[in-house]
Structures are given as structure tokens and as C-alpha cells.
Amino acid sequence: MANLERAPRKSFNDLIYDLIFKNYVWQSIFRTGYPNTPRNQMLAVATNVFLHLHPTRIHRTHVKITHTYCLGGLSFFMFLGLTVTGVLLMFYYVPSVERAYQDIQALEANVRFGQLLRNMHRWMAHAMIILVLLHMMRVFYTGAYKPPREFNWVVGVVLFILTLLLSFTGYLLPWDQLAFWAITVGTTMVGSAPVLGDESKFLLLGGFSVGSNALIRFYTLHVIGLPLVISIFLAVHFWRVRRDGGLARPL
Amino acid sequence: MVSRAAAAVRTRPRREREQEVLVWPDLVFIEFISALIFSIALMVLSAMVNAPLLNRADPDTTPNPSKAPWYFLNLQELLLHMEPAWAGVIVPTIALVLLAAIPYWDRDQEGQGVWFGTKFAGRLAIFGFTAATLITSLLIIWDGSLHVVWTENIIRGLGLNSDFSWPGGLDWFRNLRGFDTGIPWDSLGFTIGGFTMFADWRAIPLGIPGTTTDPWLLNLNFPSFLSQQIIPVATMVGLPVLFVLFCKALGWIHTRRDIALLIFSAFIGVYLTTTIVGTAFRGQGQDLKPPWDIVVLEE
């Protein structure tokens, strides 16, 4: 009885704090306490599956915005945003010559925030290409491709190609004049390749011209094939950034 | 034996702890803010600008000009100046392979981890980018025969000669095709010891068998081969070499990194110029036009 009376009274803030961060459920999700001490801050990064892409500590020059301009991270962020908006778009879209265009019109006219959703997906795709290009320039001009990071630069070039292919395959899906003729022009360029040109074009289109086979091929590549491949290369890319010693630093 | 790459990892200086900051909060905060800014910016953009949606696809109605997506318009631009196989496939493939090969060629670790790490990096980048942009623009103007139009307009406008038109003797300099159509190839045959050499430059019998799909190998059309393949390829190989020699003469190049900086910057210049020209300056029939004069017709 006497002991209880002498215990310091908790302030209201501390009560709320304990209620949120020290209850059984919270601590089952986040093993560490709130990251307000260096120890907890490091554990917060190390024990979280998403954050542990990062090391727990990082050289101070690397958190300067002007060193990376966050370009690689933002490219990945665009990929995530495109995945989310893309999955939502799949609810409203059927990849058939009869329905595709109609579905896009219906999405824009009848679906709440449908136009916004499509716009987001479109502009994010453009932004991703620009960001990937800028990221490549950043890595080049900071000499960050030099040993031991040679292979990760190659992975980066592959990711750039995959980004272009993802965007190109998505370009056909609205099935309007813009889409149809852009893909016709693009695949004609493929067809002009020496030796395997016509074969590659046929493989890509599932025929001699852009039609229903091309639409289903582009759709499948766009929503599952290429995203799977790019995810694998992204995983390798991020893993190698850590393995090769983080961001490049002067000797 | 330890490989160079492995040795490079091993010989890294030990981390100085006092030079380090914690990822949480320092980095995570920056990532969060930049993601937030981009989300808001894209949301605002999407609220203001709608994604384009034209009429339903119609294989019987061709828009003029027909264009690939903007990020392939650099290749479509190349297509106007050379054999399609070079522009659409071979050049981009070689460019990507060379791009990927940079770190295997420039292995020196000097100058990594800082922007423009070598002494002359800044001016090499600026020179490479600017010169490549200018030269590419000039080449596009030349191949678009704008210099012909401009010369005619200026001479007529000055009142020197109101009927002036580009002299026939300079037809070969109208554009790249001029080397094909503007030179009297038929009169260029000559006779050695009773044999007439190159009586027909447009069908030089090479007789390489099995090349029926590539007739130019069976009977070489030399004028077309010259203008569509030799000159474009020589330009694409020659100009970078000239760039390097020029900067070497200026004393700006000391390492492979310097060469890489110069060529990469020039590449970025060409990439941007061709993309912008292809996107904004190509009208009907892929003619050069200012952006405000471009109308898309459906035919």
C-alpha cells in the first residue's frame, strides 16, 4: 500500500505512449520498442523485412539529397505505384478487341475515380522511364559503376530495357488509334532486324499485324510476365547494392 | 589469386563510425518525404491532365504522322536517316551492349563516389553534350533539306535573284539521299584495258549466294548502299572518334574514365535531341516542322 503511493504518477502522454507502443499486440508485430533510442532505431531497420534492404548505419555523405537525388528509390516507388494502380485497373479491363476500348471508356465515365486511376497509371509509367534514365546518369556521373559494382551496372541496364518493354506492352492496351499505330510502328522496327526480324515480329504479335493475338500477348506480358522478370532483377539489383558495399564512396 | 573485384571489396578502408548516421531516422525520413512529394505531384498532375484516349483502333485509318511511343522516337528518328535494320535494331543493340560494357572497360577505381570525379570531368561532360546536340541538330537540318529552303529564301528575300533555286550541281548536297540521286552515277563507269568497270553502279554483281532476301548483296546498289549505310555508320563511328581526338589534343583526356565521360555525355545529347525532334518536330510524312504546325491527319 505504501509502495503504491510513492510510485511517480504517469503523465497523460506517457499513458497514451504505453497504451500504443507497449501493449501485447503492438509488440507482437514490432519486436522492438518505438525507435527513439539508437538501439531501437537500428533494430527497427534490421528486424523489418522491408527496411532491412538498408543497412542500419550509412555514411553521412550518402544521405545528402544532392548525392543521389533519391532517383533509384523513386524509380522503385513508381514501380510499386504502378503495381497498385495496375491491379486496380485490371478489375475493369478485359483484353479483347471487342471490349478493351469500351472498358477504358466505361472506366473513365462510370467508375468513381476511374479517370484519375488511369491518369495516375499513365503518368507514373512516363515518370518511371524518366527517373530510370536520370538514375542511370547519376550512377554514371558519380562513377558508381566502377569495381566492384560492374555487374550491378549491367543489371541496371537490363532493368532499363525491362522498364521500356513494360511501358511499350502497356501502350497497346487502351486499343485506341494512338495505341494501335504506335505498336504497329514499333513492331515494324523490330521486323526490320536482319536475319530474325520477321520471326521476332511474328512472335511478338502472334500474327503478321496487330490484332487480337497481339493484344492478349501484350496484356499477359504487361500484367504478369514482365513484372515477374523485373521483380527478380530488382531483387538482384538491391541485393548487390548491399553486397558490393552500399553506395560508392571515394577511395 | 584474388580477382580485382574481390580485392576491391577487401581493400576498402574500415568504416569510420563517427562518419555514419543511422538509417532510421535520417535516410528513412528522406525516402518518406520524397515518396510523399512524388505522390502528391503525380496526384495533382493526374487531376489536371487526362491520359489521352483517341478513337477506337481502326486498321484501315492510318494517322499521318504515325509515331511510336515517345521513348522510341529516337529510334524512329534514326529510321529516317539510314537503313531500317541499322536504325531499329543494330544501332540500339550495339548502344546497349556498349553501355553495359562501360565498367568492364573503365576499371580504374579513381574518381568514384563523387560527382564528376576527374579533373576535366565537368568540361568533358559539357563539351560532349553540347557538341553532340549541335552536330545532331545540324545533321537533322541538313538531311531535312532545310538549308536548301533557307538559302533559297534568303537569296530571294534579299532581292539578289528572285527566281533563285538550289543549283543542280549541288543536288548531291541537298540531303543524305543526294549522294544517291544527285550524283550522275551512270556516267561514272570507266574502261581499263578494254573492260568497262562499273558500267552500272546500281547493280554491281557480287553474286553472294543465298542472299535472295537481301538483294543488295546479290547485286549491290552502291549509291543507295553509300547513302543509307556507309555514310550513316561512318558518321556514328567517326564523330565519337573525332570527339576523343579533339579532347585529347586539348589535354582534357588522361584516363579511360575521361573518354567514358565524353562519349556518355555525347550519347545523352544525341539521345535527347533525337527524342525531342522525333516527338515535337516531325509532322506529316515525317517532315521537319515546328511543333505548332503539326497536325495529325487520318487517311
Coordinates of C-alpha atoms in Angstrom, one line a residue:
Chain A
M1 CA 0.0 0.0 0.0
A2 CA 2.8 2.4 0.9
N3 CA 4.8 1.5 -2.1
L4 CA 2.0 2.2 -4.5
E5 CA 1.5 5.7 -3.0
R6 CA 5.2 6.5 -3.6
A7 CA 5.2 5.5 -7.3
P8 CA 5.6 8.6 -9.6
R9 CA 2.4 9.4 -11.3
K10 CA 2.5 8.9 -15.1
S11 CA 1.7 11.9 -17.2
F12 CA -1.2 11.6 -19.7
N13 CA 1.3 11.5 -22.6
D14 CA 3.2 8.6 -21.1
L15 CA -0.1 6.7 -20.6
I16 CA -1.0 7.1 -24.2
Y17 CA 2.5 6.1 -25.3
D18 CA 2.4 3.0 -23.2
L19 CA -1.0 2.2 -24.4
I20 CA 0.0 2.3 -28.0
F21 CA 3.6 1.0 -28.0
K22 CA 3.8 -1.3 -25.0
N23 CA 0.7 -3.4 -25.5
Y24 CA 0.9 -7.0 -26.3
V25 CA -0.4 -6.8 -29.9
W26 CA 1.9 -4.0 -31.0
Q27 CA 4.9 -5.8 -29.6
S28 CA 3.9 -9.0 -31.4
I29 CA 4.1 -7.0 -34.7
F30 CA 7.1 -4.8 -34.0
R31 CA 9.5 -6.7 -31.7
T32 CA 11.4 -3.5 -30.8
G33 CA 10.0 -0.6 -28.9
Y34 CA 9.3 2.7 -30.5
P35 CA 12.6 3.7 -32.3
N36 CA 13.5 6.6 -30.1
T37 CA 16.9 5.2 -28.9
P38 CA 19.8 4.4 -31.2
R39 CA 19.4 0.7 -30.2
N40 CA 15.8 0.6 -31.1
Q41 CA 16.4 2.6 -34.3
M42 CA 18.9 0.1 -35.5
L43 CA 16.6 -2.8 -34.6
A44 CA 13.7 -1.1 -36.3
V45 CA 15.7 -1.3 -39.6
A46 CA 17.3 -4.7 -39.1
T47 CA 14.2 -6.5 -37.9
N48 CA 11.8 -5.2 -40.6
V49 CA 11.6 -7.1 -43.8
F50 CA 11.1 -4.0 -45.9
L51 CA 13.6 -1.7 -44.2
H52 CA 16.3 -4.3 -44.0
L53 CA 17.1 -3.6 -47.6
H54 CA 19.0 -0.8 -45.9
P55 CA 22.0 -1.2 -43.6
T56 CA 21.4 0.1 -40.1
R57 CA 24.0 2.8 -40.5
I58 CA 25.1 4.7 -43.5
H59 CA 27.8 7.2 -44.4
R60 CA 26.7 10.7 -43.8
T61 CA 27.5 11.9 -47.4
H62 CA 25.0 9.3 -48.7
V63 CA 22.0 10.9 -47.0
K64 CA 22.7 14.2 -48.8
I65 CA 19.9 14.7 -51.3
T66 CA 22.4 16.0 -53.9
H67 CA 24.4 12.8 -53.9
T68 CA 21.6 10.6 -55.3
Y69 CA 18.5 12.8 -55.6
C70 CA 16.7 9.6 -54.5
L71 CA 16.4 8.7 -58.1
G72 CA 16.8 4.9 -57.8
G73 CA 14.4 4.8 -54.8
L74 CA 11.9 6.9 -56.7
S75 CA 12.1 4.6 -59.7
F76 CA 11.2 1.7 -57.5
F77 CA 8.5 3.8 -55.8
M78 CA 7.0 4.3 -59.3
F79 CA 7.1 0.6 -59.9
L80 CA 5.2 0.0 -56.6
G81 CA 2.7 2.7 -57.5
L82 CA 2.2 1.2 -61.0
T83 CA 1.6 -2.2 -59.4
V84 CA -1.1 -0.9 -57.2
T85 CA -2.9 1.2 -59.8
G86 CA -2.3 -1.6 -62.3
V87 CA -4.0 -4.2 -60.2
L88 CA -7.0 -1.8 -59.7
L89 CA -7.2 -1.2 -63.4
M90 CA -7.3 -5.0 -64.0
F91 CA -10.7 -5.1 -62.3
Y92 CA -12.2 -3.0 -65.0
Y93 CA -10.4 -4.2 -68.1
V94 CA -10.9 -7.2 -70.4
P95 CA -8.1 -7.6 -73.0
S96 CA -10.3 -8.5 -76.0
V97 CA -10.5 -6.5 -79.2
E98 CA -14.3 -6.2 -78.7
R99 CA -14.2 -4.9 -75.1
A100 CA -10.8 -3.2 -74.5
Y101 CA -11.7 0.3 -75.8
Q102 CA -15.2 0.1 -74.4
D103 CA -13.8 -0.8 -71.0
I104 CA -11.5 2.1 -70.9
Q105 CA -14.4 4.5 -71.9
A106 CA -16.5 2.9 -69.2
L107 CA -13.7 3.2 -66.7
E108 CA -13.4 6.9 -67.4
A109 CA -17.1 7.6 -67.4
N110 CA -18.7 5.3 -64.9
V111 CA -16.1 4.3 -62.3
R112 CA -15.6 6.6 -59.4
F113 CA -12.0 7.9 -59.6
G114 CA -11.6 5.7 -62.7
Q115 CA -10.2 8.6 -64.8
L116 CA -7.8 9.5 -62.0
L117 CA -6.7 5.9 -61.7
R118 CA -5.9 5.7 -65.4
N119 CA -4.1 9.0 -65.4
M120 CA -2.0 8.0 -62.4
H121 CA -1.0 4.8 -64.1
R122 CA -0.1 6.6 -67.3
W123 CA 1.9 9.5 -65.8
M124 CA 3.7 7.2 -63.3
A125 CA 4.8 5.0 -66.3
H126 CA 6.3 8.0 -68.0
A127 CA 7.8 9.2 -64.8
M128 CA 9.4 5.8 -64.2
I129 CA 11.2 5.9 -67.6
I130 CA 12.5 9.4 -67.0
L131 CA 13.5 8.5 -63.4
V132 CA 15.3 5.4 -64.5
L133 CA 17.2 7.3 -67.2
L134 CA 18.2 10.0 -64.7
H135 CA 19.2 7.4 -62.1
M136 CA 21.5 5.9 -64.8
M137 CA 23.0 9.3 -65.4
R138 CA 23.5 9.8 -61.7
V139 CA 25.3 6.5 -61.3
F140 CA 27.4 7.2 -64.3
Y141 CA 28.5 10.7 -63.4
T142 CA 29.3 9.7 -59.8
G143 CA 31.5 6.9 -61.1
A144 CA 29.4 4.4 -59.1
Y145 CA 29.6 1.7 -61.8
K146 CA 33.3 1.1 -61.1
P147 CA 34.6 -2.1 -59.5
P148 CA 33.2 -3.9 -57.5
R149 CA 29.9 -2.7 -58.9
E150 CA 30.4 -3.7 -62.6
F151 CA 27.8 -6.4 -62.6
N152 CA 25.2 -4.3 -60.9
W153 CA 25.5 -1.7 -63.6
V154 CA 24.7 -4.4 -66.1
V155 CA 21.7 -5.4 -64.1
G156 CA 20.7 -1.8 -64.2
V157 CA 20.9 -1.7 -68.0
V158 CA 18.7 -4.8 -68.1
L159 CA 16.2 -3.1 -65.7
F160 CA 16.2 -0.1 -68.1
I161 CA 15.3 -2.3 -71.0
L162 CA 12.6 -4.1 -69.0
T163 CA 11.1 -0.7 -68.0
L164 CA 10.9 0.3 -71.6
L165 CA 9.3 -3.1 -72.5
L166 CA 6.8 -2.8 -69.7
S167 CA 5.7 0.6 -70.9
F168 CA 5.6 -0.5 -74.5
T169 CA 3.4 -3.5 -73.8
G170 CA 1.1 -1.4 -71.7
Y171 CA 0.8 1.2 -74.5
L172 CA -1.3 -1.1 -76.7
L173 CA -3.9 -2.0 -74.1
P174 CA -6.4 1.0 -74.5
W175 CA -6.9 -0.1 -78.1
D176 CA -7.3 3.3 -79.5
Q177 CA -5.7 4.8 -82.6
L178 CA -2.7 6.1 -80.6
A179 CA -2.1 2.6 -79.2
F180 CA -2.7 0.7 -82.3
W181 CA -0.4 2.7 -84.6
A182 CA 2.3 3.2 -82.1
I183 CA 2.6 -0.5 -81.6
T184 CA 2.4 -1.0 -85.4
V185 CA 5.3 1.4 -85.9
G186 CA 7.3 -0.1 -83.0
T187 CA 6.9 -3.7 -84.1
T188 CA 7.7 -2.8 -87.8
M189 CA 11.0 -1.6 -86.5
V190 CA 11.5 -5.0 -84.8
G191 CA 10.6 -6.6 -88.1
S192 CA 13.4 -4.8 -89.9
A193 CA 16.1 -6.6 -87.9
P194 CA 18.5 -8.7 -90.0
V195 CA 18.1 -12.5 -90.1
L196 CA 15.4 -12.9 -87.3
G197 CA 13.4 -9.8 -87.9
D198 CA 10.2 -11.3 -89.3
E199 CA 10.3 -14.2 -86.9
S200 CA 10.7 -11.8 -83.9
K201 CA 7.8 -9.7 -85.1
F202 CA 5.6 -12.7 -85.6
L203 CA 6.5 -14.0 -82.1
L204 CA 5.7 -10.6 -80.5
L205 CA 2.4 -10.1 -82.4
G206 CA 1.2 -13.7 -82.7
G207 CA 0.5 -12.9 -86.3
F208 CA 1.5 -10.6 -89.2
S209 CA -0.2 -7.5 -87.9
V210 CA -1.5 -6.0 -84.6
G211 CA -4.8 -7.9 -83.8
S212 CA -6.4 -9.9 -81.0
N213 CA -3.4 -12.2 -80.6
A214 CA -1.1 -9.2 -80.2
L215 CA -3.5 -7.7 -77.6
I216 CA -3.5 -10.8 -75.4
R217 CA 0.2 -11.3 -75.7
F218 CA 1.0 -7.7 -74.8
Y219 CA -1.6 -7.9 -71.9
T220 CA -0.1 -11.1 -70.5
L221 CA 3.5 -9.8 -70.7
H222 CA 2.4 -6.4 -69.2
V223 CA 0.5 -7.7 -66.2
I224 CA 2.4 -10.8 -65.2
G225 CA 5.3 -11.8 -67.4
L226 CA 7.5 -8.7 -67.4
P227 CA 6.6 -7.7 -63.8
L228 CA 7.8 -11.1 -62.6
V229 CA 11.0 -10.8 -64.6
I230 CA 11.7 -7.2 -63.4
S231 CA 11.0 -8.2 -59.8
I232 CA 13.7 -10.8 -60.0
F233 CA 16.2 -8.3 -61.5
L234 CA 15.1 -5.7 -58.9
A235 CA 15.8 -8.1 -56.1
V236 CA 19.3 -8.8 -57.5
H237 CA 19.9 -5.1 -58.0
F238 CA 19.1 -4.2 -54.4
W239 CA 20.9 -7.2 -53.0
R240 CA 24.0 -6.3 -55.0
V241 CA 23.9 -2.7 -53.8
R242 CA 24.3 -4.0 -50.2
R243 CA 26.7 -6.8 -51.1
D244 CA 29.0 -4.5 -53.1
G245 CA 29.4 -2.3 -50.1
G246 CA 26.5 0.2 -50.3
L247 CA 26.8 3.4 -52.3
A248 CA 30.1 4.1 -54.0
R249 CA 32.5 6.3 -51.9
P250 CA 35.8 8.0 -52.8
L251 CA 38.8 5.8 -52.1
Chain B
M1 CA 44.9 -15.2 -57.0
V2 CA 42.2 -12.8 -55.9
S3 CA 40.1 -11.2 -58.6
R4 CA 40.3 -7.5 -59.0
A5 CA 36.7 -7.1 -57.9
A6 CA 37.1 -9.2 -54.8
A7 CA 40.3 -7.4 -53.9
A8 CA 38.5 -4.1 -54.3
V9 CA 35.9 -5.2 -51.8
R10 CA 38.5 -6.4 -49.4
T11 CA 40.8 -3.4 -49.5
R12 CA 38.0 -0.9 -48.7
P13 CA 39.0 1.3 -45.8
R14 CA 37.4 0.3 -42.5
R15 CA 34.3 2.3 -41.8
E16 CA 34.7 5.3 -39.6
R17 CA 31.8 5.1 -37.2
E18 CA 31.7 8.8 -36.4
Q19 CA 31.2 9.5 -40.1
E20 CA 28.0 7.4 -40.1
V21 CA 24.4 8.3 -39.4
L22 CA 21.5 6.0 -38.5
V23 CA 19.3 4.9 -41.4
W24 CA 16.3 5.4 -39.1
P25 CA 15.5 8.2 -39.0
D26 CA 18.0 10.1 -41.3
L27 CA 17.5 8.1 -44.5
V28 CA 14.0 6.7 -43.9
F29 CA 12.8 10.2 -43.4
I30 CA 14.2 11.5 -46.7
E31 CA 12.7 8.5 -48.5
F32 CA 9.4 9.1 -47.0
I33 CA 9.3 12.8 -47.8
S34 CA 10.4 12.2 -51.4
A35 CA 7.8 9.5 -51.9
L36 CA 5.2 11.8 -50.4
I37 CA 6.2 14.7 -52.7
F38 CA 6.1 12.5 -55.8
S39 CA 2.7 11.0 -54.8
I40 CA 1.2 14.5 -54.3
A41 CA 2.8 15.8 -57.5
L42 CA 1.5 12.9 -59.6
M43 CA -1.9 13.1 -58.0
V44 CA -2.1 16.8 -58.9
L45 CA -0.9 16.1 -62.4
S46 CA -3.4 13.3 -62.8
A47 CA -6.2 15.5 -61.6
M48 CA -5.3 18.2 -64.1
V49 CA -4.2 16.3 -67.2
N50 CA -6.1 13.3 -68.6
A51 CA -4.3 10.4 -70.3
P52 CA -5.0 10.6 -74.0
L53 CA -7.7 8.4 -75.5
L54 CA -8.3 8.7 -79.2
N55 CA -10.9 7.0 -81.4
R56 CA -11.2 3.2 -81.3
A57 CA -8.3 1.4 -83.1
D58 CA -9.0 1.2 -86.8
P59 CA -6.5 -0.7 -89.0
D60 CA -8.0 0.9 -92.1
T61 CA -7.4 4.5 -91.0
T62 CA -3.7 5.4 -90.7
P63 CA -2.8 8.6 -88.8
N64 CA -0.2 10.8 -90.5
P65 CA 2.3 11.0 -88.9
S66 CA 2.2 7.6 -87.1
K67 CA 4.5 7.6 -84.2
A68 CA 5.9 5.0 -81.8
P69 CA 5.7 5.8 -78.0
W70 CA 7.9 8.8 -77.2
Y71 CA 10.7 6.8 -75.7
F72 CA 11.2 5.0 -79.0
L73 CA 11.0 8.1 -81.1
N74 CA 14.8 8.5 -81.1
L75 CA 15.0 5.2 -83.0
Q76 CA 12.2 6.3 -85.3
E77 CA 14.2 9.4 -85.9
L78 CA 17.2 7.4 -86.8
L79 CA 15.0 5.4 -89.2
L80 CA 14.7 8.5 -91.4
H81 CA 18.4 8.7 -91.9
M82 CA 19.6 5.2 -92.6
E83 CA 18.7 1.6 -93.5
P84 CA 15.9 0.4 -91.2
A85 CA 17.9 -2.6 -89.9
W86 CA 20.6 -0.2 -88.6
A87 CA 18.2 2.3 -87.0
G88 CA 15.6 -0.1 -85.5
V89 CA 17.8 -2.9 -84.2
I90 CA 21.5 -2.9 -84.8
V91 CA 22.3 0.6 -83.5
P92 CA 20.2 0.3 -80.3
T93 CA 21.6 -3.2 -79.6
I94 CA 25.2 -2.0 -80.0
A95 CA 24.5 1.1 -77.9
L96 CA 23.1 -1.0 -75.1
V97 CA 25.9 -3.5 -75.2
L98 CA 28.5 -0.7 -75.1
L99 CA 26.6 0.9 -72.3
A100 CA 26.6 -2.3 -70.3
A101 CA 30.3 -2.8 -71.1
I102 CA 31.5 0.5 -69.7
P103 CA 32.6 -0.8 -66.2
Y104 CA 34.5 -3.7 -67.8
W105 CA 36.5 -1.3 -69.9
D106 CA 36.9 1.6 -67.4
R107 CA 38.1 -0.4 -64.3
D108 CA 40.1 2.2 -62.5
Q109 CA 38.6 3.0 -59.1
E110 CA 39.8 6.6 -59.1
G111 CA 37.0 9.2 -59.1
Q112 CA 34.2 7.0 -57.8
G113 CA 31.5 8.2 -55.4
V114 CA 31.7 11.9 -56.2
W115 CA 30.1 13.8 -59.0
F116 CA 32.4 14.4 -61.9
G117 CA 35.3 12.9 -60.1
T118 CA 38.2 13.7 -62.5
K119 CA 39.9 17.0 -63.1
F120 CA 38.3 17.8 -66.5
A121 CA 35.1 15.8 -66.0
G122 CA 32.9 18.9 -65.9
R123 CA 34.1 20.4 -69.2
L124 CA 34.2 17.0 -70.9
A125 CA 30.6 16.4 -70.0
I126 CA 29.5 19.9 -71.1
F127 CA 31.5 19.7 -74.3
G128 CA 30.3 16.2 -75.2
F129 CA 26.7 17.0 -74.5
T130 CA 26.7 20.4 -76.3
A131 CA 28.7 19.4 -79.3
A132 CA 26.7 16.3 -79.8
T133 CA 23.4 18.2 -79.5
L134 CA 24.6 20.8 -82.0
I135 CA 26.0 18.4 -84.5
T136 CA 23.0 16.1 -84.3
S137 CA 20.7 19.1 -84.9
L138 CA 22.7 20.3 -87.8
L139 CA 22.7 16.8 -89.4
I140 CA 19.0 16.5 -89.0
I141 CA 18.5 20.0 -90.5
W142 CA 20.8 19.0 -93.4
D143 CA 19.0 15.7 -94.0
G144 CA 15.7 17.6 -93.9
S145 CA 17.0 19.9 -96.6
L146 CA 16.2 22.9 -94.5
H147 CA 19.5 24.5 -95.6
V148 CA 18.2 24.4 -99.2
V149 CA 14.9 26.1 -98.2
W150 CA 16.7 28.7 -96.1
T151 CA 19.3 29.5 -98.7
E152 CA 16.7 29.9 -101.4
N153 CA 14.5 32.1 -99.2
I154 CA 17.4 34.3 -98.1
I155 CA 18.7 34.9 -101.6
R156 CA 15.2 35.6 -102.9
G157 CA 14.4 37.8 -99.9
L158 CA 17.5 39.9 -100.4
G159 CA 16.4 40.6 -103.9
L160 CA 19.6 39.2 -105.4
N161 CA 17.8 36.8 -107.6
S162 CA 14.1 36.4 -107.4
D163 CA 14.0 33.1 -109.2
F164 CA 16.9 31.5 -107.3
S165 CA 16.7 27.8 -106.7
W166 CA 19.3 25.4 -105.4
P167 CA 21.8 24.8 -108.2
G168 CA 21.6 21.4 -109.9
G169 CA 25.4 20.9 -109.5
L170 CA 24.9 20.9 -105.7
D171 CA 22.0 18.4 -105.8
W172 CA 24.2 15.9 -104.1
F173 CA 24.3 18.2 -101.1
R174 CA 20.6 18.6 -100.7
N175 CA 20.4 15.8 -98.1
L176 CA 21.7 12.3 -97.5
R177 CA 19.7 10.9 -100.4
G178 CA 21.5 13.4 -102.5
F179 CA 24.5 11.1 -102.6
D180 CA 22.2 8.6 -104.2
T181 CA 20.1 10.6 -106.5
G182 CA 22.1 13.8 -107.0
I183 CA 25.3 12.3 -108.5
P184 CA 25.3 11.1 -112.2
W185 CA 26.3 7.6 -111.3
D186 CA 25.5 6.3 -114.8
S187 CA 28.3 8.3 -116.3
L188 CA 30.9 7.3 -113.8
G189 CA 31.8 4.0 -115.4
F190 CA 35.4 3.8 -116.8
T191 CA 37.3 1.5 -119.0
I192 CA 40.6 -0.3 -118.2
G193 CA 42.2 -2.4 -120.9
G194 CA 39.0 -2.9 -122.8
F195 CA 37.0 -3.9 -119.7
T196 CA 34.2 -1.5 -118.7
M197 CA 34.3 -1.1 -114.9
F198 CA 31.2 -0.2 -113.0
A199 CA 29.0 0.3 -116.0
D200 CA 26.1 0.0 -113.7
W201 CA 26.8 1.3 -110.1
R202 CA 23.3 0.3 -109.1
A203 CA 23.8 -3.4 -109.8
I204 CA 27.3 -4.3 -109.0
P205 CA 27.3 -8.1 -109.3
L206 CA 28.6 -9.5 -106.0
G207 CA 26.9 -12.8 -106.6
I208 CA 27.0 -13.8 -103.0
P209 CA 24.7 -16.9 -103.0
G210 CA 21.8 -17.5 -100.7
T211 CA 21.1 -13.8 -100.3
T212 CA 17.8 -13.5 -102.1
T213 CA 16.2 -11.8 -99.2
D214 CA 18.9 -9.2 -99.2
P215 CA 19.1 -8.3 -102.9
W216 CA 21.8 -5.6 -102.2
L217 CA 24.2 -8.4 -101.5
L218 CA 23.4 -10.2 -104.8
N219 CA 23.6 -7.0 -106.9
L220 CA 24.9 -4.2 -104.8
N221 CA 23.1 -0.9 -105.4
F222 CA 26.2 1.1 -104.5
P223 CA 24.7 4.7 -104.4
S224 CA 21.9 3.5 -102.1
F225 CA 24.4 1.5 -100.0
L226 CA 26.6 4.6 -99.7
S227 CA 23.9 6.9 -98.6
Q228 CA 21.9 4.5 -96.4
Q229 CA 24.7 2.5 -94.8
I230 CA 28.3 3.7 -95.3
I231 CA 27.8 7.4 -94.6
P232 CA 25.5 6.9 -91.5
V233 CA 27.7 4.2 -90.0
A234 CA 30.8 6.2 -90.7
T235 CA 29.3 9.2 -89.0
M236 CA 28.2 7.3 -86.0
V237 CA 31.7 5.7 -85.6
G238 CA 33.7 8.7 -86.8
L239 CA 32.3 11.5 -84.8
P240 CA 32.9 9.9 -81.4
V241 CA 36.5 9.1 -82.5
L242 CA 36.9 12.8 -83.6
F243 CA 35.5 13.9 -80.2
V244 CA 38.0 11.8 -78.4
L245 CA 41.0 13.0 -80.6
F246 CA 39.9 16.6 -80.2
C247 CA 39.6 16.5 -76.4
K248 CA 42.9 14.6 -76.2
A249 CA 44.5 17.4 -78.2
L250 CA 43.1 19.9 -75.7
G251 CA 44.7 17.9 -72.9
W252 CA 41.4 17.1 -71.3
I253 CA 41.7 13.3 -71.5
H254 CA 44.0 11.3 -69.2
T255 CA 42.1 8.2 -68.3
R256 CA 39.5 5.8 -69.7
R257 CA 37.1 7.4 -67.3
D258 CA 37.6 10.7 -69.2
I259 CA 36.8 9.0 -72.5
A260 CA 33.7 7.4 -71.0
L261 CA 32.6 10.7 -69.6
L262 CA 32.9 12.4 -73.0
I263 CA 31.2 9.7 -75.0
F264 CA 28.4 9.0 -72.5
S265 CA 27.6 12.8 -72.4
A266 CA 27.6 12.9 -76.2
F267 CA 25.3 9.9 -76.2
I268 CA 22.9 11.6 -73.8
G269 CA 23.0 14.7 -76.1
V270 CA 22.1 12.6 -79.2
Y271 CA 19.5 10.6 -77.3
L272 CA 17.7 13.7 -76.1
T273 CA 18.0 15.6 -79.4
T274 CA 16.6 12.7 -81.5
T275 CA 13.8 12.1 -78.9
I276 CA 12.8 15.8 -78.9
V277 CA 13.0 16.1 -82.7
G278 CA 11.1 12.9 -83.2
T279 CA 8.4 13.9 -80.7
A280 CA 7.9 17.6 -81.4
F281 CA 9.3 18.4 -84.8
R282 CA 8.0 15.7 -87.1
G283 CA 4.8 16.4 -89.0
Q284 CA 3.0 14.7 -91.9
G285 CA 5.2 12.4 -93.9
Q286 CA 7.8 12.8 -91.1
D287 CA 8.7 16.3 -92.5
L288 CA 10.6 18.7 -90.2
K289 CA 8.1 21.2 -88.9
P290 CA 7.8 23.5 -85.8
P291 CA 5.6 21.9 -83.1
W292 CA 2.8 24.4 -83.6
D293 CA 2.4 23.5 -87.3
I294 CA 2.0 19.8 -86.7
V295 CA -1.5 18.4 -87.4
V296 CA -2.3 14.7 -87.4
L297 CA -4.4 13.6 -90.3
E298 CA -6.3 10.4 -90.6
E299 CA -6.0 8.8 -94.0

